[in-house]
Amino acid sequence: MTHPKEEPQETTTKMSVEGTAHQEKPKTMVINDMEVANRPPSTTDVTDDLKQIGPYRIIKVIGFGGVGTVYEAVDHIINRPVALKVLNKKWLQDDIVKERFMREARLCAMIKSPHVPLVHAVGEDKGIPYLAMELLNGFTLDHLLKTNHQFSIMQITRLGREIAKGLSAAHAMKLIHRDIKPSNIWLETLADPTGGDRKMFRVKILDFGMARLQEQTQGLTRHGVIVGTPLYMSPEQATSGKVDARSDLFSLGIVLYRLCTGKLPFPGETVADVISKLATQDAPTVKEVSPHTPTKLSRLIERMMKKDPKDRPPDAMNVARLLEIIEAEEQASPTPAPKPIKEELSSPTVVLPQLVNPLKPWLIASVVLNVVLLMALVFMLGFLLK
């Protein structure tokens, strides 16, 4: 399942989202005082003869991927806007790929979570498989990172918790994402329920199921092709391709690491450099790079990024619960923002010390009286000696 993957399309904003009664009541995230310069919606026209699939009238292309193309479309029967993903032309003659596309799409449709895009329909028309999803307002986490937004600990724990809950719902359906990264984390914009102008957000994980389909179509085990983004991969995915749900937790750990520190734990100039570090090196802890980060959060991220999957948290819901605890503690006692380092003055500053025990009023009066008596005594002695 996907929304746009290229950055210009990822920031596309359009229609509102329809809720469903069977989903749990969503929680929203508020990012205060944040200005995001969204790029204007894509105006890419349909580049082929595809004008309609099933009941969906296609408007324009809004995203591309190795497996499918995503269109903005409208269900002309009920006049509902959708994001329509269709299998790319080069795979239409491959019955195995088509069957896998349909199977993955149906599995995605079974995920029930406010943090995974809602699937309206899965079908095939004119020999073209398609997946119709809700069309989301908002932008990707990757886009927000590029604005140099400074994330608070509350925002980081909230983002992480909602991603973990979406992963938990997918893992329960035996779906492993395999490509958790900022460009696949959508921040859906929502109206402020109080009627104010606050910017309300909710996490939606994009591309569920499609990462595995792309892996299958590119023949990972046959040709050694690496599918995904090495900077956010788990060691086992980068080296062997054999992954389970804990691989997604490693990738989420890297996302949280970057949000906390502003840096990637395993940077490299080449894919080989990154994979070598993933396999052999431990990254500095979040606490070492960003000392103001709560110790519990730093330790959790460190666990999520363990080389051996057995040393990571057991599942995504466990991560969500731990982040919820950290979030509650942060709400009760917010972590102060790191203080900027002041530049040294060119000349020393003299600071006058304060009196530790200032004189009391009665002591001052006594001193004054003694001075007056002494002066009177001197005057009398001078008079008598004349």
Tab-separated table of C-alpha atoms in Angstrom, residues 8 87 113 139 192 253-254 273 285 292 318 333 374:
chain	number	residue	atom	x	y	z
A	8	PRO	CA	7.497	16.414	-4.657
A	87	LEU	CA	0.313	-2.335	-11.044
A	113	SER	CA	-5.601	0.679	12.544
A	139	PHE	CA	2.969	15.543	4.195
A	192	ASP	CA	-8.687	21.111	15.391
A	253	GLY	CA	14.714	2.768	16.225
A	254	ILE	CA	16.781	4.523	13.555
A	273	ASP	CA	29.936	1.582	3.925
A	285	THR	CA	23.851	6.085	22.185
A	292	HIS	CA	19.092	16.148	27.223
A	318	ASN	CA	5.686	-3.574	23.648
A	333	SER	CA	7.901	16.603	34.127
A	374	LEU	CA	31.486	60.269	71.580
